[in-house]
PDB file of C-alpha atoms in Angstrom:
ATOM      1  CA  UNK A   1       0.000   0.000   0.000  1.00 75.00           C
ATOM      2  CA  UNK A   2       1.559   3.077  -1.104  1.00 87.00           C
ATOM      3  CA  UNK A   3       1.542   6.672   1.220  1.00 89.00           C
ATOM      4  CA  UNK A   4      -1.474   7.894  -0.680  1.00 91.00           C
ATOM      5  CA  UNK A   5      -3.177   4.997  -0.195  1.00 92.00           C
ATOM      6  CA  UNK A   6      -2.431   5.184   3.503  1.00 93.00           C
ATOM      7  CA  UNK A   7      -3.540   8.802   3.805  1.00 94.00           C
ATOM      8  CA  UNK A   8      -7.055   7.879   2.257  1.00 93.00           C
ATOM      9  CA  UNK A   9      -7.118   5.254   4.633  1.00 94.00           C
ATOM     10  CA  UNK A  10      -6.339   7.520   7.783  1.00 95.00           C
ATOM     11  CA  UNK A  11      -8.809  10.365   6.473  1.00 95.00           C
ATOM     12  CA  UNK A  12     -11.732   7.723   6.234  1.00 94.00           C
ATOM     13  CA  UNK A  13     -11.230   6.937   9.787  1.00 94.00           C
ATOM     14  CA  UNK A  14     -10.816  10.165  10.456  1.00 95.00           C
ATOM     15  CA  UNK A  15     -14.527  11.111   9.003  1.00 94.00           C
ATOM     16  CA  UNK A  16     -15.874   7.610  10.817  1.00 92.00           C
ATOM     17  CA  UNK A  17     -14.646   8.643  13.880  1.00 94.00           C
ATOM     18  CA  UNK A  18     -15.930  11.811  14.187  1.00 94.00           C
ATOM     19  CA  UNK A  19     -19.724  11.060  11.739  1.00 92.00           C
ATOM     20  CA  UNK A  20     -20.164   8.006  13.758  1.00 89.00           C
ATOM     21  CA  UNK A  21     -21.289   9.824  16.980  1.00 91.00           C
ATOM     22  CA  UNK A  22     -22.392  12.722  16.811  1.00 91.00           C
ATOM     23  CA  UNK A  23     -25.938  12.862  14.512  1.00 91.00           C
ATOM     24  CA  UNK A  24     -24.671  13.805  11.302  1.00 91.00           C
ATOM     25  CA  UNK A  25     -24.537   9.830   9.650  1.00 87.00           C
ATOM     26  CA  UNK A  26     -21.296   8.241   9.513  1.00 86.00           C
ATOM     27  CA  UNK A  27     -22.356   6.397   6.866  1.00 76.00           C
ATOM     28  CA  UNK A  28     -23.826   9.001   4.812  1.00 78.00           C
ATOM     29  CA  UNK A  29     -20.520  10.426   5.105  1.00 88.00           C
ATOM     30  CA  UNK A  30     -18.661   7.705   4.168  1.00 83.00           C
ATOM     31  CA  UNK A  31     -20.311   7.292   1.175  1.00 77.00           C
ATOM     32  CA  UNK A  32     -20.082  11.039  -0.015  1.00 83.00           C
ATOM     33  CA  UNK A  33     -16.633  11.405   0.537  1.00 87.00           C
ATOM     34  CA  UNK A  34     -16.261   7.898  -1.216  1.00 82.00           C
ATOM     35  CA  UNK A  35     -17.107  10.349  -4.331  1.00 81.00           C
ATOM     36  CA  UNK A  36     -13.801  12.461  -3.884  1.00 84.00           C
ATOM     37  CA  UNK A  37     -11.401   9.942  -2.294  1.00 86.00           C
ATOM     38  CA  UNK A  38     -11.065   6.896  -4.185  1.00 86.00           C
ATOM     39  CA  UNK A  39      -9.434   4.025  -2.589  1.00 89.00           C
ATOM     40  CA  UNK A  40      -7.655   1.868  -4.788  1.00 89.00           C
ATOM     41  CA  UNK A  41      -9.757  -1.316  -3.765  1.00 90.00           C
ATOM     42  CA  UNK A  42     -12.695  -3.948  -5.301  1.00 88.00           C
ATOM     43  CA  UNK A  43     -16.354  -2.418  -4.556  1.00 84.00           C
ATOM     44  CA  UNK A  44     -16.887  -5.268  -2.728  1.00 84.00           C
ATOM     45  CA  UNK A  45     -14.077  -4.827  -0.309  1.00 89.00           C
ATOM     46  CA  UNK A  46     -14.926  -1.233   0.207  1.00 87.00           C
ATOM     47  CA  UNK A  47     -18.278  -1.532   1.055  1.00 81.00           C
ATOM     48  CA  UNK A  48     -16.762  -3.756   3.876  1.00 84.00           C
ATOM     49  CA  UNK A  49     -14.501  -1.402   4.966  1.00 89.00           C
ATOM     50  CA  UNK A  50     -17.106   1.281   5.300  1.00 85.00           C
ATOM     51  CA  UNK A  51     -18.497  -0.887   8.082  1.00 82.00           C
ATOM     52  CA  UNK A  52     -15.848  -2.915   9.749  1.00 83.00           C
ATOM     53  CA  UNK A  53     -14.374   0.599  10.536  1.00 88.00           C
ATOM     54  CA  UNK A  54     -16.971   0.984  12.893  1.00 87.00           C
ATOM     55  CA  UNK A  55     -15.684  -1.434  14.955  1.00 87.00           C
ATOM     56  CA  UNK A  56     -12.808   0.524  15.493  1.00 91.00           C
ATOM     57  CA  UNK A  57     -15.271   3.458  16.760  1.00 91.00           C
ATOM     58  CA  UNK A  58     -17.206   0.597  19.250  1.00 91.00           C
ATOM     59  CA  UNK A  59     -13.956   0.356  20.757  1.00 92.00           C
ATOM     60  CA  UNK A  60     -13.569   3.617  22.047  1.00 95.00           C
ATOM     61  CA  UNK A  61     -17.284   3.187  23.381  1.00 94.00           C
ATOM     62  CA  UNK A  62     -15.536   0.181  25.024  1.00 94.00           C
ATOM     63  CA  UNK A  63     -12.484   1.917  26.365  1.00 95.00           C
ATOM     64  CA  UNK A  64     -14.113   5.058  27.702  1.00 95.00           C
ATOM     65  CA  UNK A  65     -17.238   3.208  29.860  1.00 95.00           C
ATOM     66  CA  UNK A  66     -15.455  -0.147  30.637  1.00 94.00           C
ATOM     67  CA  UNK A  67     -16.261   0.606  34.417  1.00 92.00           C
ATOM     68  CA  UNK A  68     -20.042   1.532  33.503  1.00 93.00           C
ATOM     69  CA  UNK A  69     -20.315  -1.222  30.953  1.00 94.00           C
ATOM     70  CA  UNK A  70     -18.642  -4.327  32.449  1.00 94.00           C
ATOM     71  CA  UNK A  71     -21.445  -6.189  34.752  1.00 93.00           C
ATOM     72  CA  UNK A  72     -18.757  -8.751  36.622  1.00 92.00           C
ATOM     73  CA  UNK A  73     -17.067  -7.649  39.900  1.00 89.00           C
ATOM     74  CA  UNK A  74     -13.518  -9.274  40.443  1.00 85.00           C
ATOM     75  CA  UNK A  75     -12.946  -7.608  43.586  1.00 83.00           C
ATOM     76  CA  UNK A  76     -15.042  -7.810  46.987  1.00 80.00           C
ATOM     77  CA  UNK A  77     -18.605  -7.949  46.735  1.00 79.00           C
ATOM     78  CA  UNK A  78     -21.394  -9.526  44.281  1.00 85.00           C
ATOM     79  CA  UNK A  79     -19.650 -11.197  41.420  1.00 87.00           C
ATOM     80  CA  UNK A  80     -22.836  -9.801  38.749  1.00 91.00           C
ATOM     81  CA  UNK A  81     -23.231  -5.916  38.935  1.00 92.00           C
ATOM     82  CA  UNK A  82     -27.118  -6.580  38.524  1.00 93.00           C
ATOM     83  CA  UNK A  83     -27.628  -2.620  37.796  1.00 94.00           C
ATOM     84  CA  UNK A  84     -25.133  -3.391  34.727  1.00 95.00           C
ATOM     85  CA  UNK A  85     -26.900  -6.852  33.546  1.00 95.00           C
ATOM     86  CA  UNK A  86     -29.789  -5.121  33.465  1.00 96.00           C
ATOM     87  CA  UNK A  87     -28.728  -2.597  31.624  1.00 96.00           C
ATOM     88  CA  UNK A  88     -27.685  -5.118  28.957  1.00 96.00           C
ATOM     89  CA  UNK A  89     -30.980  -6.862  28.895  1.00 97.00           C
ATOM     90  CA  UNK A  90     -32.307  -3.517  27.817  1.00 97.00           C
ATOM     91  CA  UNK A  91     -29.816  -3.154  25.253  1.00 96.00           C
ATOM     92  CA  UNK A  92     -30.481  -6.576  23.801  1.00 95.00           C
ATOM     93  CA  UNK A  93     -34.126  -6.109  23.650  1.00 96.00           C
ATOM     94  CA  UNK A  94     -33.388  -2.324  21.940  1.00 95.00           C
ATOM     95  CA  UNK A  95     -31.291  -4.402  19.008  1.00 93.00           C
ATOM     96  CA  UNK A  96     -33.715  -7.034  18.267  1.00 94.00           C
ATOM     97  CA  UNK A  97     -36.065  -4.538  15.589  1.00 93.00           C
ATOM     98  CA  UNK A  98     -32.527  -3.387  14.528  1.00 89.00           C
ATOM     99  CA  UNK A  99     -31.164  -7.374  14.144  1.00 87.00           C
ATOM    100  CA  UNK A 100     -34.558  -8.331  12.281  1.00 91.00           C
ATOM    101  CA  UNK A 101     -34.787  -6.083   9.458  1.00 90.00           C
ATOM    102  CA  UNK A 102     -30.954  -5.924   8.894  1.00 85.00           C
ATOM    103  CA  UNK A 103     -31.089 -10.239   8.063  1.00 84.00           C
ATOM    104  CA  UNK A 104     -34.566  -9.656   6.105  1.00 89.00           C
ATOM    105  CA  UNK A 105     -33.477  -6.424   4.086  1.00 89.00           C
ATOM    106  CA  UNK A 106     -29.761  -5.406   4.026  1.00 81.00           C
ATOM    107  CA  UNK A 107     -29.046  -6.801   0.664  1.00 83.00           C
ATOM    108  CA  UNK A 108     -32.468  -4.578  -0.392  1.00 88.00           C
ATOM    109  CA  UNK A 109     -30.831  -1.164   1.017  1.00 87.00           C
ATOM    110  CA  UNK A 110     -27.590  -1.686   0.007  1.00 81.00           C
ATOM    111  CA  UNK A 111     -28.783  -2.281  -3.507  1.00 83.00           C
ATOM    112  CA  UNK A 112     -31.008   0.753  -3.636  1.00 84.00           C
ATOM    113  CA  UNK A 113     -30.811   3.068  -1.410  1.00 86.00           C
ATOM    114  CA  UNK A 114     -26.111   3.845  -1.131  1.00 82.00           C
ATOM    115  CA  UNK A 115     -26.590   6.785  -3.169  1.00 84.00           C
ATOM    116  CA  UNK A 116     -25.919  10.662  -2.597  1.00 84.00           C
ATOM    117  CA  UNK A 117     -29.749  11.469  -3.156  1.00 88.00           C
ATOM    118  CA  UNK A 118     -31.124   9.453  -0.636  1.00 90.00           C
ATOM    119  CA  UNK A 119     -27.936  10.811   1.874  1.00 90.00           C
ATOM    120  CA  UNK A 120     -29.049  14.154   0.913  1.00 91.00           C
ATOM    121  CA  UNK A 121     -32.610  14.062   1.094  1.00 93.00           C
ATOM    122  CA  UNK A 122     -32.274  12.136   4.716  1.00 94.00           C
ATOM    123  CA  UNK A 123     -29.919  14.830   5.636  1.00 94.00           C
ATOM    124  CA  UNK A 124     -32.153  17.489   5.071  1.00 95.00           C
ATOM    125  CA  UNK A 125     -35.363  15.582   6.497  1.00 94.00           C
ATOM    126  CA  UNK A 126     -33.415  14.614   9.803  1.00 94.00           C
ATOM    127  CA  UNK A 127     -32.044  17.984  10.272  1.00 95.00           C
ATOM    128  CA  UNK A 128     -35.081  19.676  10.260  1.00 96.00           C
ATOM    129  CA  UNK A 129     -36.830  16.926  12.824  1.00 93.00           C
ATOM    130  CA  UNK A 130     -33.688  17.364  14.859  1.00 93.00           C
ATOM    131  CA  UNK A 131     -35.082  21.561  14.955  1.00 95.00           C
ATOM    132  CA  UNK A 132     -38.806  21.085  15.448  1.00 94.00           C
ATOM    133  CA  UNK A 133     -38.122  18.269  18.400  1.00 92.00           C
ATOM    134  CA  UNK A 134     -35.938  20.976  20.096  1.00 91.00           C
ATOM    135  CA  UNK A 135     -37.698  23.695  19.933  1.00 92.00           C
ATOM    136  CA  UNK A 136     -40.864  21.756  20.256  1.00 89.00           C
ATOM    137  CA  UNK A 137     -39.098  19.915  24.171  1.00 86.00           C
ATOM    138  CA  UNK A 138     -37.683  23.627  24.534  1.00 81.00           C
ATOM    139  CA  UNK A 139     -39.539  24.264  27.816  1.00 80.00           C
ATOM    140  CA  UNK A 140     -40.357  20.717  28.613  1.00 84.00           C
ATOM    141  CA  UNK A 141     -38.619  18.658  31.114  1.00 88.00           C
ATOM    142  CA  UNK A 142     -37.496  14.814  30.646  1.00 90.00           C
ATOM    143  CA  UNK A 143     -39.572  12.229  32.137  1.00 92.00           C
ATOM    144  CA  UNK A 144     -36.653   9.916  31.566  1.00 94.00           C
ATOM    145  CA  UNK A 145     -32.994  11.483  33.980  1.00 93.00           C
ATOM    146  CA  UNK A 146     -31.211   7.928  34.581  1.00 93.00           C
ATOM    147  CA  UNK A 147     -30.249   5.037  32.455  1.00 94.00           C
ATOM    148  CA  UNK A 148     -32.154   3.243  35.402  1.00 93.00           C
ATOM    149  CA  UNK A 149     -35.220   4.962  34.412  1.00 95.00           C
ATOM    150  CA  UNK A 150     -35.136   3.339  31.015  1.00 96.00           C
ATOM    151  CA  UNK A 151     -37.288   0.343  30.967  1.00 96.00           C
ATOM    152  CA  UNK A 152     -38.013  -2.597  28.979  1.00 97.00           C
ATOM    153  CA  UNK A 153     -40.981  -0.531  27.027  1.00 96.00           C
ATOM    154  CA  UNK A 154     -38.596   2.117  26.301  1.00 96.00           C
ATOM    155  CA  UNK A 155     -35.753   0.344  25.189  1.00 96.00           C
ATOM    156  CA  UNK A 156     -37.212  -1.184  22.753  1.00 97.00           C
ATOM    157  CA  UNK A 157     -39.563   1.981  21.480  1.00 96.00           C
ATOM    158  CA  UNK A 158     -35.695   3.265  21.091  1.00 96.00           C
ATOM    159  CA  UNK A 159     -34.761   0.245  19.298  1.00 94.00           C
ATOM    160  CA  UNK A 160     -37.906   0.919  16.806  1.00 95.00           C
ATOM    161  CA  UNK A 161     -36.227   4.306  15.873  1.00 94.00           C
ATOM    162  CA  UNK A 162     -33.002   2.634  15.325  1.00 91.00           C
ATOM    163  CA  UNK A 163     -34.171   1.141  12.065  1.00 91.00           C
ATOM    164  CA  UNK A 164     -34.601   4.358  11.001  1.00 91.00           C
ATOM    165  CA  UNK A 165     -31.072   4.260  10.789  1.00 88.00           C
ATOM    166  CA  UNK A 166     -30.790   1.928   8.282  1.00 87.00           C
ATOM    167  CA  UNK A 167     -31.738   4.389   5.190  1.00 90.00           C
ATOM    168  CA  UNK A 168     -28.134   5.963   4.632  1.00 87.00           C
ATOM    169  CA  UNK A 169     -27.996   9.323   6.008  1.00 88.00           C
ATOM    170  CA  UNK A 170     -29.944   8.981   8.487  1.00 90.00           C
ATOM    171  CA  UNK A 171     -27.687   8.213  11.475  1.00 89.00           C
ATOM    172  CA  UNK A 172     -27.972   5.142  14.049  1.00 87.00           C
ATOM    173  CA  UNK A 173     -26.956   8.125  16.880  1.00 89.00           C
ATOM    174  CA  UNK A 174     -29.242  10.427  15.197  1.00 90.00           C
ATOM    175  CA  UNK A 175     -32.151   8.285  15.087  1.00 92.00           C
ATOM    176  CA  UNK A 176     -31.968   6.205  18.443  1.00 94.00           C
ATOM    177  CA  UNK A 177     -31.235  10.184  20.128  1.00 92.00           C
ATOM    178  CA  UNK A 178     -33.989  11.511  18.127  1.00 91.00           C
ATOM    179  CA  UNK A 179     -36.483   9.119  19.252  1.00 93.00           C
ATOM    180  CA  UNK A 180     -35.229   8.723  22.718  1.00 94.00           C
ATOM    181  CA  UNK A 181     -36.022  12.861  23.298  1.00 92.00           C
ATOM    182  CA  UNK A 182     -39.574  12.418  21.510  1.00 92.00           C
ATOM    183  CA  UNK A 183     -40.491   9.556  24.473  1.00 94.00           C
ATOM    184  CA  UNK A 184     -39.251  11.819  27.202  1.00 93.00           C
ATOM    185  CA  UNK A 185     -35.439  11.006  27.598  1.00 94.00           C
ATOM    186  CA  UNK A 186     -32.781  13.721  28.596  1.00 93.00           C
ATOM    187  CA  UNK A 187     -30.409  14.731  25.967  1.00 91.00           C
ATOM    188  CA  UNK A 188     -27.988  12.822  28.338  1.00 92.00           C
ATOM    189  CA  UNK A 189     -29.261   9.945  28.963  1.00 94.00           C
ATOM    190  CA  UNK A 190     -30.541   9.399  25.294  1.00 93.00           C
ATOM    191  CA  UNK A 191     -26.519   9.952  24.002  1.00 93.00           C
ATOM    192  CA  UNK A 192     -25.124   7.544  26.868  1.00 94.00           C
ATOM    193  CA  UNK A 193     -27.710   4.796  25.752  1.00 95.00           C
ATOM    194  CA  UNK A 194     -26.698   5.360  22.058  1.00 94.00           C
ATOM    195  CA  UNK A 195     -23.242   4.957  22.785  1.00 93.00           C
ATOM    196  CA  UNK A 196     -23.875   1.453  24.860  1.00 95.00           C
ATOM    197  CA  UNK A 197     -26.585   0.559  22.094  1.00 94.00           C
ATOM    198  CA  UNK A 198     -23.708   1.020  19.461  1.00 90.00           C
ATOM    199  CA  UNK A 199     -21.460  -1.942  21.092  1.00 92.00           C
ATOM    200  CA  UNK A 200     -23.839  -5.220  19.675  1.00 90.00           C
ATOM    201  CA  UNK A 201     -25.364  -3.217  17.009  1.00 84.00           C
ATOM    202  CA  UNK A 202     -22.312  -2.141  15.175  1.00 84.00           C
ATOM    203  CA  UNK A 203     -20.685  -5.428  16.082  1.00 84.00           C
ATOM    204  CA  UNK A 204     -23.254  -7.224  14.751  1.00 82.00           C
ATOM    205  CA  UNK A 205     -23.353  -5.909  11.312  1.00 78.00           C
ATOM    206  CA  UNK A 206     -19.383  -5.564  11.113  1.00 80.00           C
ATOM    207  CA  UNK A 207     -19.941  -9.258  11.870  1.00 81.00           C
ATOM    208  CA  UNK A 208     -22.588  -9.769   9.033  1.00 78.00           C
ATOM    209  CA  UNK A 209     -20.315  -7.676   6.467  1.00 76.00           C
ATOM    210  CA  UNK A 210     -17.136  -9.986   6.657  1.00 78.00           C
ATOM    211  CA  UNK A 211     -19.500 -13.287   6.800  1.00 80.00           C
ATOM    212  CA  UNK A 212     -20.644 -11.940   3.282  1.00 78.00           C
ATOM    213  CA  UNK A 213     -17.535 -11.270   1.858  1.00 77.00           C
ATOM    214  CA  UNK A 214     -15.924 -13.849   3.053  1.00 79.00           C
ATOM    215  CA  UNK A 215     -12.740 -14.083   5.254  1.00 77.00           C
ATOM    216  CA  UNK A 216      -9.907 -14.313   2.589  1.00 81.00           C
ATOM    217  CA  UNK A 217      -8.014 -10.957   2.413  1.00 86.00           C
ATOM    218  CA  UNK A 218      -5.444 -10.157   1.104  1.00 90.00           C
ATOM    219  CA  UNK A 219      -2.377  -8.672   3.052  1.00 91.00           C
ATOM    220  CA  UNK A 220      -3.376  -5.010   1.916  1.00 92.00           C
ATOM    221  CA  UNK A 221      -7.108  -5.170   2.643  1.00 91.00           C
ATOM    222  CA  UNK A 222      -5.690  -6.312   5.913  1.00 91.00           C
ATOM    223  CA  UNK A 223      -3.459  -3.169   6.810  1.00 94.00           C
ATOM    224  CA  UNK A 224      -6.615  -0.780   5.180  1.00 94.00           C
ATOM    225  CA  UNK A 225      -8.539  -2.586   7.961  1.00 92.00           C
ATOM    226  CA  UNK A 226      -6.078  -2.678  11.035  1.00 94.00           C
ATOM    227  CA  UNK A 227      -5.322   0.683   9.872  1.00 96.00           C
ATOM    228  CA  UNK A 228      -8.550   2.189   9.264  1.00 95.00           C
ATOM    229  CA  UNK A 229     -10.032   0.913  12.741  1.00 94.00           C
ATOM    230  CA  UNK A 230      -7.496   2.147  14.807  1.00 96.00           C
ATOM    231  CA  UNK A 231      -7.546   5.597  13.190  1.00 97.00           C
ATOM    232  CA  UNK A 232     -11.703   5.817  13.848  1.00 95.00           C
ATOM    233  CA  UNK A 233     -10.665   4.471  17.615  1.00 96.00           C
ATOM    234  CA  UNK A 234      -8.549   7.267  18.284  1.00 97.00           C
ATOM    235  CA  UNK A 235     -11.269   9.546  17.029  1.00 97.00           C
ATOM    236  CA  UNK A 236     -13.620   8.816  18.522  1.00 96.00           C
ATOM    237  CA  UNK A 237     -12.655   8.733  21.851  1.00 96.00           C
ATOM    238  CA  UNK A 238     -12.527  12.460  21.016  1.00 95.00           C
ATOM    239  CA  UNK A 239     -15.817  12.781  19.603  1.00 95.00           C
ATOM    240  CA  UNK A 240     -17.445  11.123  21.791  1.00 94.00           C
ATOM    241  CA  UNK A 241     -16.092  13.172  25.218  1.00 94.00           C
ATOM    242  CA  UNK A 242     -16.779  16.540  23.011  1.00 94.00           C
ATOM    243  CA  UNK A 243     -20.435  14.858  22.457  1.00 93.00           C
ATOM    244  CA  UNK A 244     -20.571  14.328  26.181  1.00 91.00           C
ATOM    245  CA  UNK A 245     -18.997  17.739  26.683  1.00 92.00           C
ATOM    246  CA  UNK A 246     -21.516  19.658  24.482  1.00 93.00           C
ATOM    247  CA  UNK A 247     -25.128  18.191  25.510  1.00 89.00           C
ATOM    248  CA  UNK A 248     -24.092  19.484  28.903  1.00 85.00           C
ATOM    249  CA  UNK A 249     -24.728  23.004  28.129  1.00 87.00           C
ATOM    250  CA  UNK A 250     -26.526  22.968  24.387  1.00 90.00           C
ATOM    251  CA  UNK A 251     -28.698  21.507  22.262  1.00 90.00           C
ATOM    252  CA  UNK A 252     -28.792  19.075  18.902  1.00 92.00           C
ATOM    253  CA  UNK A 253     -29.841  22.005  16.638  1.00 94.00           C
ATOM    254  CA  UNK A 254     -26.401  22.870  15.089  1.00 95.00           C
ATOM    255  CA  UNK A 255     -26.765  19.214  13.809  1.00 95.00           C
ATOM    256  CA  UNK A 256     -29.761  20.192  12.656  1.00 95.00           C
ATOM    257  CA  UNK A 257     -28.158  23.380  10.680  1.00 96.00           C
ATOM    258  CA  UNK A 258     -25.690  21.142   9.697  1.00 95.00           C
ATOM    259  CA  UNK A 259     -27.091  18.574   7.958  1.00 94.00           C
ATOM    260  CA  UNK A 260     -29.580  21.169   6.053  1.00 95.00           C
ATOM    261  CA  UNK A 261     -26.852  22.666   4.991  1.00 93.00           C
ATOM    262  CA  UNK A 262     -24.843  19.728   3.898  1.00 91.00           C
ATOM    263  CA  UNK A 263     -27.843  18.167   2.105  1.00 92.00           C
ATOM    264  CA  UNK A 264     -27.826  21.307   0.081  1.00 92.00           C
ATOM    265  CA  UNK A 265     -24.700  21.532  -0.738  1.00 89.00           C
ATOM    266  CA  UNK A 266     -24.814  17.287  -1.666  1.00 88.00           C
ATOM    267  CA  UNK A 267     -27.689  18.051  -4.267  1.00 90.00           C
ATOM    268  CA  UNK A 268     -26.089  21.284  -5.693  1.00 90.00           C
ATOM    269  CA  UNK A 269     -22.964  18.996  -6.794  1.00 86.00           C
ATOM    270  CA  UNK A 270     -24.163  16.361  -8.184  1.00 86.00           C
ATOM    271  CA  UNK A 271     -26.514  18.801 -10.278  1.00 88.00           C
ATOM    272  CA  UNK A 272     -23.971  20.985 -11.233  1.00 89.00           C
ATOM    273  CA  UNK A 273     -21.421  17.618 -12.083  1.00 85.00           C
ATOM    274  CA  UNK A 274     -24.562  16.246 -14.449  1.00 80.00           C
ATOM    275  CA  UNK A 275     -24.989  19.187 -15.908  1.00 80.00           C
ATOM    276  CA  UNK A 276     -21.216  19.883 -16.821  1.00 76.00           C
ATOM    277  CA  UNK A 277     -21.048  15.932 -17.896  1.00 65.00           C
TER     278      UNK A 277
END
């Protein structure tokens, strides 16, 4: 793999790292700047790579709550955190809409729907929801203040939203934070259950991705992986503390700006590149 290769390689997980949490659509983002930076790689293989990255980006998840996340106590006490086995339970039942309509329909989505217009348009439609919800909660308060407060129900009401995520563009954070706020959840609380919703979810389908394509790569796709992963690690571990960082104090309307904006700008483009072709 030659230096330009590598620097494609470390941008990409660059863009994951950052797209993948906060509710902009890693994905969507992926696959735009897939139409500028061309790695020198089969089309099967890439679309690969645009998801095994993730796992890179679950690892950070991983590395920043280990002490929130793990439910087995080593050290004096009950051996099962039940708080923390609970929590997982939730989780679980949050993937299963997700884990459904991925084995039923990925094939369908990839085929038709990895394109810049739907990105765009699903920019555009998410970042205006992403306004009216906050101005529309603006003097409301959350029913929902603790992870603990989550229940079964709600989990998997959040799960429902996830598969919104599914539609390029849309964002698995964006939706399953999204839909978390419209049911009552704090801005909070609704990130911090994203980010521990990520862990099977993304794991999962990185999972589902290589079983497709098969487990014979060559050394190269190898490195693009290893070095791809690591790069949206790093990353994220940023993202996701400025995420933490932000919600604190604001709310998710500059998303909202954002991906108007952005879903603008992807139309305008690709008209302007027809035309001129």
């Amino acid at each position: 793999m030659d230096f330009l290769e590598i620097l494609k390689v470390i941008f990409l997980g660059i863009v994951e790292g950052i797209t993948e949490w906060l509710p902009i659509s890693s994905t969507g983002h992926m696959i735009l700047v897939d139409e500028f930076i061309k790695l020198n790689v089969s089309a099967e293989f890439k679309e690969v790579f645009f998801i095994v990255i993730q796992f890179g980006a679950i690892l950070a998840v991983i590395f920043l709550f280990w002490n929130k996340i793990f439910p087995f106590n080593f050290k004096k006490g009950p051996f099962i955190k039940m708080d923390i086995m609970t929590l997982w339970f939730k989780i679980i039942v949050a993937c299963l809409p997700a884990t459904v309509a991925v084995l039923l329909f990925d094939d369908f989505i990839d085929a038709h729907f990895y394109n810049y217009i739907t990105v765009a348009v699903t920019l555009i439609i998410y970042g205006i929801l992403f306004i009216v919800i906050e101005n529309r909660n603006k003097h409301r308060s959350p029913q929902i203040r603790t992870l603990s407060d989550i229940t079964y129900q709600t989990a998997f009401i959040i799960g429902l939203f996830q598969l919104l995520s599914m539609i390029p563009g849309t964002s698995r954070s964006g939706s399953t934070i999204l839909g978390a706020i419209i049911i009552g959840t704090s801005r909070y609380v609704a990130a911090e259950f994203t980010f521990y919703l990520a862990i099977p979810a993304m794991f999962g389908y990185s999972l589902l991705k290589m079983v497709k394509f098969g487990f014979d790569y060559t050394p190269n796709e190898i490195l693009i992986l290893i070095l791809g992963m690591l790069t949206a690690f790093v990353v994220s571990i940023f993202a996701i503390k400025f995420l933490i960082g932000y919600i604190k104090k604001n709310d998710f309307k500059v998303f909202g700006y954002y991906r108007i904006v952005l879903g603008i700008l992807v139309i305008v483009y690709f008209l302007v590149r027809g035309a001129v072709a």
